[in-house]
CSV table of C-alpha atoms and ligand atoms in Angstrom, one decimal:
chain,number,residue,atom,x,y,z
A,1,UNK,CA,-1.6,7.8,44.8
A,2,UNK,CA,-1.8,6.0,41.4
A,3,UNK,CA,0.6,7.2,38.8
A,4,UNK,CA,-1.0,8.1,35.5
A,5,UNK,CA,0.7,7.9,32.0
A,6,UNK,CA,2.5,11.2,31.0
A,7,UNK,CA,-0.1,13.7,29.8
A,8,UNK,CA,-0.4,13.9,26.0
A,9,UNK,CA,0.8,17.4,24.7
A,10,UNK,CA,-1.7,20.0,24.3
A,11,UNK,CA,-2.4,21.5,20.8
A,12,UNK,CA,-0.2,24.5,21.4
A,13,UNK,CA,2.7,22.3,22.4
A,14,UNK,CA,2.4,20.2,19.2
A,15,UNK,CA,2.2,23.5,17.1
A,16,UNK,CA,5.0,25.3,18.7
A,17,UNK,CA,7.2,22.1,18.8
A,18,UNK,CA,6.6,21.3,15.2
A,19,UNK,CA,7.1,24.9,14.1
A,20,UNK,CA,10.4,24.8,15.9
A,21,UNK,CA,11.4,21.7,14.0
A,22,UNK,CA,11.5,19.3,17.0
A,23,UNK,CA,11.8,15.8,15.7
A,24,UNK,CA,10.4,14.2,18.9
A,25,UNK,CA,7.3,16.3,18.7
A,26,UNK,CA,6.9,15.5,15.0
A,27,UNK,CA,7.0,11.9,15.8
A,28,UNK,CA,4.4,12.3,18.4
A,29,UNK,CA,2.2,14.3,16.1
A,30,UNK,CA,2.4,11.5,13.5
A,31,UNK,CA,1.4,9.1,16.1
A,32,UNK,CA,-1.6,11.2,16.9
A,33,UNK,CA,-2.5,11.4,13.1
A,34,UNK,CA,-2.1,7.6,12.8
A,35,UNK,CA,-4.2,7.0,15.8
A,36,UNK,CA,-7.8,5.5,15.2
A,37,UNK,CA,-9.2,6.8,18.5
A,38,UNK,CA,-11.8,9.5,17.7
A,39,UNK,CA,-10.6,11.9,20.2
A,40,UNK,CA,-7.1,11.7,18.7
A,41,UNK,CA,-8.3,12.1,15.2
A,42,UNK,CA,-10.3,15.3,16.2
A,43,UNK,CA,-7.1,16.7,17.8
A,44,UNK,CA,-5.0,15.7,14.7
A,45,UNK,CA,-7.4,17.5,12.3
A,46,UNK,CA,-7.2,20.6,14.6
A,47,UNK,CA,-3.4,20.3,14.5
A,48,UNK,CA,-3.3,20.0,10.8
A,49,UNK,CA,-5.5,23.0,10.3
A,50,UNK,CA,-3.4,25.1,12.6
A,51,UNK,CA,-0.2,24.0,10.7
A,52,UNK,CA,-1.8,24.4,7.3
A,53,UNK,CA,-0.1,27.9,6.6
A,54,UNK,CA,3.4,26.3,7.2
A,55,UNK,CA,2.9,23.4,4.9
A,56,UNK,CA,3.4,23.0,1.2
A,57,UNK,CA,7.0,24.4,1.0
A,58,UNK,CA,8.8,21.1,0.5
A,59,UNK,CA,9.6,19.5,-2.8
A,60,UNK,CA,7.8,16.1,-2.7
A,61,UNK,CA,9.3,13.2,-4.4
A,62,UNK,CA,7.9,9.6,-4.8
A,63,UNK,CA,10.4,6.7,-5.4
A,64,UNK,CA,9.2,3.3,-6.3
A,65,UNK,CA,10.8,0.0,-7.4
A,66,UNK,CA,10.7,-3.6,-6.6
A,67,UNK,CA,12.3,-5.0,-3.5
A,68,UNK,CA,16.0,-5.2,-4.0
A,69,UNK,CA,16.3,-2.6,-6.6
A,70,UNK,CA,18.2,-0.3,-4.2
A,71,UNK,CA,15.6,2.1,-2.9
A,72,UNK,CA,17.0,2.4,0.5
A,73,UNK,CA,20.6,2.4,-0.6
A,74,UNK,CA,19.7,5.2,-3.1
A,75,UNK,CA,17.6,7.2,-0.7
A,76,UNK,CA,20.3,7.0,2.0
A,77,UNK,CA,23.0,8.3,-0.4
A,78,UNK,CA,20.8,10.9,-2.1
A,79,UNK,CA,19.6,12.0,1.4
A,80,UNK,CA,23.3,12.4,2.7
A,81,UNK,CA,24.1,14.4,-0.5
A,82,UNK,CA,21.1,16.8,0.0
A,83,UNK,CA,21.9,17.2,3.7
A,84,UNK,CA,25.4,18.1,2.7
A,85,UNK,CA,23.9,20.8,0.6
A,86,UNK,CA,21.9,22.2,3.6
A,87,UNK,CA,18.6,20.4,3.0
A,88,UNK,CA,16.4,18.8,5.7
A,89,UNK,CA,15.1,15.5,4.3
A,90,UNK,CA,12.2,13.5,5.5
A,91,UNK,CA,11.6,9.9,4.3
A,92,UNK,CA,8.1,8.4,4.5
A,93,UNK,CA,7.0,5.1,3.5
A,94,UNK,CA,3.6,3.8,2.0
A,95,UNK,CA,3.3,0.1,2.2
A,96,UNK,CA,-0.2,-1.2,2.8
A,97,UNK,CA,1.0,-4.7,2.9
A,98,UNK,CA,3.0,-4.2,6.1
A,99,UNK,CA,0.1,-5.0,8.1
A,100,UNK,CA,-0.2,-8.5,6.7
A,101,UNK,CA,3.5,-9.2,6.7
A,102,UNK,CA,3.6,-8.1,10.4
A,103,UNK,CA,6.2,-5.4,9.8
A,104,UNK,CA,7.1,-2.7,7.5
A,105,UNK,CA,9.9,-3.5,5.0
A,106,UNK,CA,9.9,0.1,4.0
A,107,UNK,CA,11.0,3.2,5.8
A,108,UNK,CA,13.0,0.9,8.2
A,109,UNK,CA,15.7,3.0,9.9
A,110,UNK,CA,18.3,0.2,9.6
A,111,UNK,CA,17.8,0.3,5.9
A,112,UNK,CA,19.1,3.9,5.8
A,113,UNK,CA,21.7,3.7,8.5
A,114,UNK,CA,23.6,6.9,7.7
A,115,UNK,CA,20.6,9.0,7.0
A,116,UNK,CA,19.0,7.7,10.3
A,117,UNK,CA,21.8,9.4,12.3
A,118,UNK,CA,21.4,12.8,10.9
A,119,UNK,CA,19.6,15.3,12.8
A,120,UNK,CA,18.5,16.9,9.6
A,121,UNK,CA,16.8,13.8,8.5
A,122,UNK,CA,13.7,12.2,9.7
A,123,UNK,CA,12.7,8.7,8.8
A,124,UNK,CA,9.2,7.2,9.4
A,125,UNK,CA,8.0,3.8,8.5
A,126,UNK,CA,4.6,3.1,6.8
A,127,UNK,CA,1.5,3.3,8.9
A,128,UNK,CA,0.6,-0.3,9.5
A,129,UNK,CA,-3.1,-0.2,10.0
A,130,UNK,CA,-5.8,0.1,7.4
A,131,UNK,CA,-6.5,-0.1,3.7
A,132,UNK,CA,-4.4,1.5,1.0
A,133,UNK,CA,-6.8,4.6,1.2
A,134,UNK,CA,-6.3,4.9,5.0
A,135,UNK,CA,-2.4,4.6,4.7
A,136,UNK,CA,-2.3,7.1,1.9
A,137,UNK,CA,-4.4,9.6,3.8
A,138,UNK,CA,-2.1,9.3,6.9
A,139,UNK,CA,0.9,9.6,4.8
A,140,UNK,CA,-0.5,12.8,3.2
A,141,UNK,CA,-1.0,14.1,6.6
A,142,UNK,CA,2.4,13.1,7.8
A,143,UNK,CA,3.9,14.9,4.9
A,144,UNK,CA,2.2,18.0,5.9
A,145,UNK,CA,3.5,17.7,9.4
A,146,UNK,CA,7.0,17.1,8.2
A,147,UNK,CA,6.8,20.2,5.9
A,148,UNK,CA,5.5,22.3,8.8
A,149,UNK,CA,8.6,21.1,10.8
A,150,UNK,CA,10.8,22.5,8.1
A,151,UNK,CA,11.8,19.4,6.1
A,152,UNK,CA,12.2,21.0,2.7
A,153,UNK,CA,12.6,17.7,0.7
A,154,UNK,CA,10.1,14.9,1.5
A,155,UNK,CA,10.7,11.5,-0.1
A,156,UNK,CA,7.8,9.0,-0.1
A,157,UNK,CA,9.0,5.6,-0.8
A,158,UNK,CA,6.8,2.7,-2.0
A,159,UNK,CA,7.3,-0.8,-3.2
A,160,UNK,CA,6.6,-1.4,-6.8
A,161,UNK,CA,3.8,-3.8,-6.5
A,162,UNK,CA,0.0,-3.3,-6.5
A,163,UNK,CA,-1.7,0.0,-6.4
A,164,UNK,CA,0.3,1.8,-4.0
A,165,UNK,CA,2.6,3.5,-6.5
A,166,UNK,CA,-0.4,5.2,-8.1
A,167,UNK,CA,-1.4,6.5,-4.8
A,168,UNK,CA,2.1,7.9,-4.1
A,169,UNK,CA,2.3,9.4,-7.6
A,170,UNK,CA,-0.8,11.2,-6.7
A,171,UNK,CA,0.6,12.9,-3.7
A,172,UNK,CA,4.0,14.1,-4.9
A,173,UNK,CA,5.5,16.7,-7.3
A,174,UNK,CA,8.0,14.2,-8.9
A,175,UNK,CA,7.6,10.4,-9.4
A,176,UNK,CA,10.8,8.4,-9.9
A,177,UNK,CA,10.9,4.8,-10.9
A,178,UNK,CA,14.0,2.7,-10.1
A,179,UNK,CA,14.7,-0.2,-12.3
A,180,UNK,CA,17.3,-2.9,-12.5
A,181,UNK,CA,19.7,-3.3,-15.5
A,182,UNK,CA,18.6,-6.5,-17.2
A,183,UNK,CA,18.6,-8.4,-20.4
A,184,UNK,CA,16.5,-7.8,-23.5
A,185,UNK,CA,13.3,-9.1,-21.8
A,186,UNK,CA,13.4,-6.4,-19.2
A,187,UNK,CA,10.5,-4.5,-20.5
A,188,UNK,CA,8.2,-7.3,-19.9
A,189,UNK,CA,8.9,-7.2,-16.1
A,190,UNK,CA,7.6,-3.6,-15.7
A,191,UNK,CA,4.1,-2.6,-15.7
A,192,UNK,CA,3.4,-0.1,-18.5
A,193,UNK,CA,1.1,1.8,-16.2
A,194,UNK,CA,4.2,2.6,-14.0
A,195,UNK,CA,6.2,3.9,-16.9
A,196,UNK,CA,3.3,6.1,-17.8
A,197,UNK,CA,3.2,7.9,-14.5
A,198,UNK,CA,6.9,8.2,-14.1
A,199,UNK,CA,8.6,11.7,-14.2
A,200,UNK,CA,11.9,9.9,-14.5
A,201,UNK,CA,13.4,6.4,-14.9
A,202,UNK,CA,16.8,5.5,-13.2
A,203,UNK,CA,18.4,2.3,-13.9
A,204,UNK,CA,20.1,1.6,-10.6
A,205,UNK,CA,23.2,-0.7,-9.9
A,206,UNK,CA,25.0,0.8,-13.1
A,207,UNK,CA,28.4,-0.1,-11.5
A,208,UNK,CA,31.2,-2.6,-12.2
A,209,UNK,CA,30.1,-5.3,-14.7
A,210,UNK,CA,26.7,-4.0,-14.8
A,211,UNK,CA,27.4,-0.8,-16.6
A,212,UNK,CA,27.0,-2.1,-20.2
A,213,UNK,CA,23.6,-3.9,-19.2
A,214,UNK,CA,22.4,-0.7,-17.4
A,215,UNK,CA,23.3,1.4,-20.6
A,216,UNK,CA,21.4,-0.8,-22.9
A,217,UNK,CA,18.5,-1.1,-20.6
A,218,UNK,CA,18.3,2.6,-20.4
A,219,UNK,CA,18.4,2.8,-24.3
A,220,UNK,CA,15.4,0.4,-24.3
A,221,UNK,CA,13.4,2.4,-21.9
A,222,UNK,CA,14.1,5.5,-23.9
A,223,UNK,CA,12.7,3.9,-26.9
A,224,UNK,CA,9.7,2.7,-25.1
A,225,UNK,CA,9.0,6.1,-23.7
A,226,UNK,CA,9.2,7.6,-27.1
A,227,UNK,CA,6.3,5.4,-28.1
A,228,UNK,CA,4.2,6.7,-25.2
A,229,UNK,CA,2.6,10.1,-25.3
A,230,UNK,CA,4.2,12.2,-22.5
A,231,UNK,CA,1.6,13.3,-19.9
A,232,UNK,CA,2.7,16.9,-20.4
A,233,UNK,CA,4.2,18.8,-23.3
A,234,UNK,CA,6.5,20.5,-20.8
A,235,UNK,CA,8.4,17.4,-19.7
A,236,UNK,CA,9.7,14.2,-21.3
A,237,UNK,CA,10.9,11.8,-18.7
A,238,UNK,CA,14.5,11.2,-18.8
A,239,UNK,CA,16.1,7.8,-18.4
A,240,UNK,CA,19.4,7.9,-16.3
A,241,UNK,CA,21.8,5.2,-15.2
A,242,UNK,CA,22.8,5.5,-11.5
A,243,UNK,CA,24.5,3.7,-8.8
A,244,UNK,CA,23.2,4.5,-5.3
A,245,UNK,CA,25.8,2.3,-3.8
A,246,UNK,CA,28.7,4.2,-5.4
A,247,UNK,CA,27.0,7.6,-5.4
A,248,UNK,CA,27.1,7.8,-9.2
A,249,UNK,CA,24.6,9.8,-11.2
A,250,UNK,CA,22.8,11.0,-8.2
A,251,UNK,CA,24.0,14.6,-8.9
A,252,UNK,CA,22.5,14.5,-12.3
A,253,UNK,CA,19.3,12.9,-10.9
A,254,UNK,CA,18.8,15.8,-8.5
A,255,UNK,CA,19.4,18.3,-11.2
A,256,UNK,CA,16.8,16.8,-13.3
A,257,UNK,CA,14.3,16.9,-10.4
A,258,UNK,CA,15.1,20.7,-10.0
A,259,UNK,CA,14.8,21.3,-13.8
A,260,UNK,CA,11.5,19.6,-13.7
A,261,UNK,CA,10.3,21.9,-10.8
A,262,UNK,CA,11.4,24.9,-12.7
A,263,UNK,CA,9.9,24.0,-16.0
A,264,UNK,CA,6.6,22.9,-14.4
A,265,UNK,CA,6.5,26.0,-12.2
A,266,UNK,CA,6.9,28.3,-15.0
A,267,UNK,CA,4.2,26.6,-17.1
A,268,UNK,CA,1.9,26.5,-14.2
A,269,UNK,CA,1.6,22.9,-14.1
A,270,UNK,CA,3.4,22.5,-10.7
A,271,UNK,CA,0.7,24.5,-8.9
A,272,UNK,CA,-2.1,22.7,-11.0
A,273,UNK,CA,-0.8,19.3,-10.0
A,274,UNK,CA,-0.9,20.3,-6.3
A,275,UNK,CA,-4.3,21.7,-6.7
A,276,UNK,CA,-5.6,18.6,-8.3
A,277,UNK,CA,-4.0,16.4,-5.6
A,278,UNK,CA,-5.6,18.6,-2.8
A,279,UNK,CA,-9.0,18.0,-4.4
A,280,UNK,CA,-8.3,14.3,-4.7
A,281,UNK,CA,-7.3,14.1,-1.2
A,282,UNK,CA,-10.6,15.8,-0.1
A,283,UNK,CA,-12.6,13.4,-2.2
A,284,UNK,CA,-10.8,10.5,-0.6
A,285,UNK,CA,-11.5,11.8,2.8
A,286,UNK,CA,-15.0,12.3,1.9
A,287,UNK,CA,-15.3,8.8,0.8
A,288,UNK,CA,-13.7,7.5,3.9
A,289,UNK,CA,-15.9,9.8,6.1
A,290,UNK,CA,-19.2,8.7,4.4
A,291,UNK,CA,-18.2,5.1,4.5
A,292,UNK,CA,-17.4,5.5,8.1
A,293,UNK,CA,-20.8,7.0,9.1
A,294,UNK,CA,-22.4,4.3,7.0
A,295,UNK,CA,-20.8,1.7,9.0
A,296,UNK,CA,-21.5,3.5,12.4
A,297,UNK,CA,-25.3,4.0,11.7
A,298,UNK,CA,-27.5,1.7,13.6
A,299,UNK,CA,-30.3,1.7,11.2
A,300,UNK,CA,-28.0,0.9,8.4
A,301,UNK,CA,-26.5,-2.1,10.4
A,302,UNK,CA,-30.0,-3.4,10.9
A,303,UNK,CA,-31.3,-2.9,7.4
A,304,UNK,CA,-28.2,-3.8,5.4
A,305,UNK,CA,-28.2,-7.6,5.9
A,306,UNK,CA,-31.9,-7.7,4.9
A,307,UNK,CA,-31.5,-5.6,1.9
A,308,UNK,CA,-28.6,-7.6,0.8
A,309,UNK,CA,-30.5,-10.8,1.1
A,310,UNK,CA,-33.2,-9.2,-1.0
A,311,UNK,CA,-30.7,-8.3,-3.7
A,312,UNK,CA,-29.1,-11.8,-3.5
A,313,UNK,CA,-32.4,-13.3,-4.0
A,314,UNK,CA,-33.2,-11.1,-7.0
A,315,UNK,CA,-36.2,-9.5,-5.3
A,316,UNK,CA,-34.7,-6.0,-5.1
A,317,UNK,CA,-32.7,-4.2,-7.7
A,318,UNK,CA,-29.2,-3.1,-6.5
A,319,UNK,CA,-30.1,0.6,-7.4
A,320,UNK,CA,-33.1,0.6,-5.1
A,321,UNK,CA,-31.2,-1.1,-2.4
A,322,UNK,CA,-28.6,1.7,-2.5
A,323,UNK,CA,-31.3,4.3,-2.5
A,324,UNK,CA,-32.9,2.7,0.6
A,325,UNK,CA,-29.4,2.6,2.5
A,326,UNK,CA,-28.4,6.1,1.5
A,327,UNK,CA,-32.0,7.2,2.4
A,328,UNK,CA,-31.2,6.0,6.1
A,329,UNK,CA,-28.3,8.2,6.3
A,330,UNK,CA,-30.2,11.2,5.3
A,331,UNK,CA,-27.8,12.2,2.6
A,332,UNK,CA,-29.9,11.0,-0.4
A,333,UNK,CA,-30.7,13.2,-3.4
A,334,UNK,CA,-33.4,15.2,-1.8
B,1,GDP,P1,15.4,-1.9,-1.6
B,1,GDP,O1,14.8,-3.2,-1.2
B,1,GDP,O2,14.9,-1.5,-2.9
B,1,GDP,O3,15.4,-1.0,-0.6
B,1,GDP,O4,17.0,-2.3,-1.9
B,1,GDP,P2,18.3,-2.1,-1.1
B,1,GDP,O5,18.7,-0.7,-1.0
B,1,GDP,O6,18.0,-2.8,0.3
B,1,GDP,O7,19.4,-2.9,-2.0
B,1,GDP,C1,19.2,-4.3,-2.2
B,1,GDP,C2,20.5,-4.9,-2.5
B,1,GDP,O8,21.2,-4.3,-3.6
B,1,GDP,C3,21.5,-4.7,-1.3
B,1,GDP,O9,22.3,-5.9,-1.2
B,1,GDP,C4,22.4,-3.5,-1.8
B,1,GDP,O10,23.7,-3.5,-1.3
B,1,GDP,C5,22.4,-3.7,-3.2
B,1,GDP,N1,22.5,-2.4,-4.0
B,1,GDP,C6,21.7,-1.3,-3.8
B,1,GDP,N2,22.1,-0.3,-4.5
B,1,GDP,C7,23.1,-0.9,-5.4
B,1,GDP,C8,24.0,-0.2,-6.4
B,1,GDP,O11,23.9,0.9,-6.8
B,1,GDP,N3,24.9,-1.2,-6.9
B,1,GDP,C9,25.0,-2.4,-6.6
B,1,GDP,N4,26.0,-3.1,-7.2
B,1,GDP,N5,24.4,-2.9,-5.6
B,1,GDP,C10,23.4,-2.2,-4.9
């Protein structure tokens, strides 16, 4: 008799395992969510729907910074501090470049060696397949699974290059930007857009000889932030100096995160931000779904190259070409 692979868990087993906080089941469920097989994605959606009432209870924190700024050192230490206080901490990563580089540099367990050994921690590297949109959607779903499994702090780590930090800021309650202490020309190195979406800036490596430089960098960023209009009247992003390595400033950093949650909750903005994010998530998924059905449609596959050639030759207006293709899907205006 031929031996088959071990049976995949049934939906019920996933649900009860996750609700019981079983990390192995959580890991398997994330693999299901990340799978590109249609039968898996149907089951994954059912699972997420079942777990929906158990989601949304975690504090979601995004952390970004260039490679080498100290993200993993800081998350490892912050995570250990939080676990000591009784929290359960999940660390997820968003790194759409990991497919090209052949491996994820983020969310790697060896980079958070202490946290990786804790039973109240869960570390998951970036999904490696797909576009930024695909990676983001999977991370949002993974976050929901981790919340259902009882992780009350979810940290989403991303590298400070490209568009991924905007995508992460859009799925978290609090967005932290880590920066290095530097000379006077420091401000040039950081994209203004990032500062605009930051809920807090922390200058890391403020230890040893770096302390004066870190303090002067912090002053510069404070001045820069004053010029920008804060994105909410309730909260002006603070600038801290920390040392992930020496566990300095992390207590204050966490206090600020909690203060932010309290202020934003009482002003109603905490809930509003999540509602906005839920709708944005839905819209992203709708885009994905429509694009997927477009690509899977046989009539579209046949007509698209012809229509493209017509547009290229200047014989057909792009608008009319779009009308025709959308018409083939049967989701046109009428
Ligand atoms: P990541 O690429 O942003 O995750 O950065 P890592 O956490 O891997 O840190 C990059 C390097 O900076 C490592 O050699 C760390 O030991 C060092 N490092 C990280 N945090 C600190 C810190 O607070 N102080 C000092 N002096 N070095 C640090």
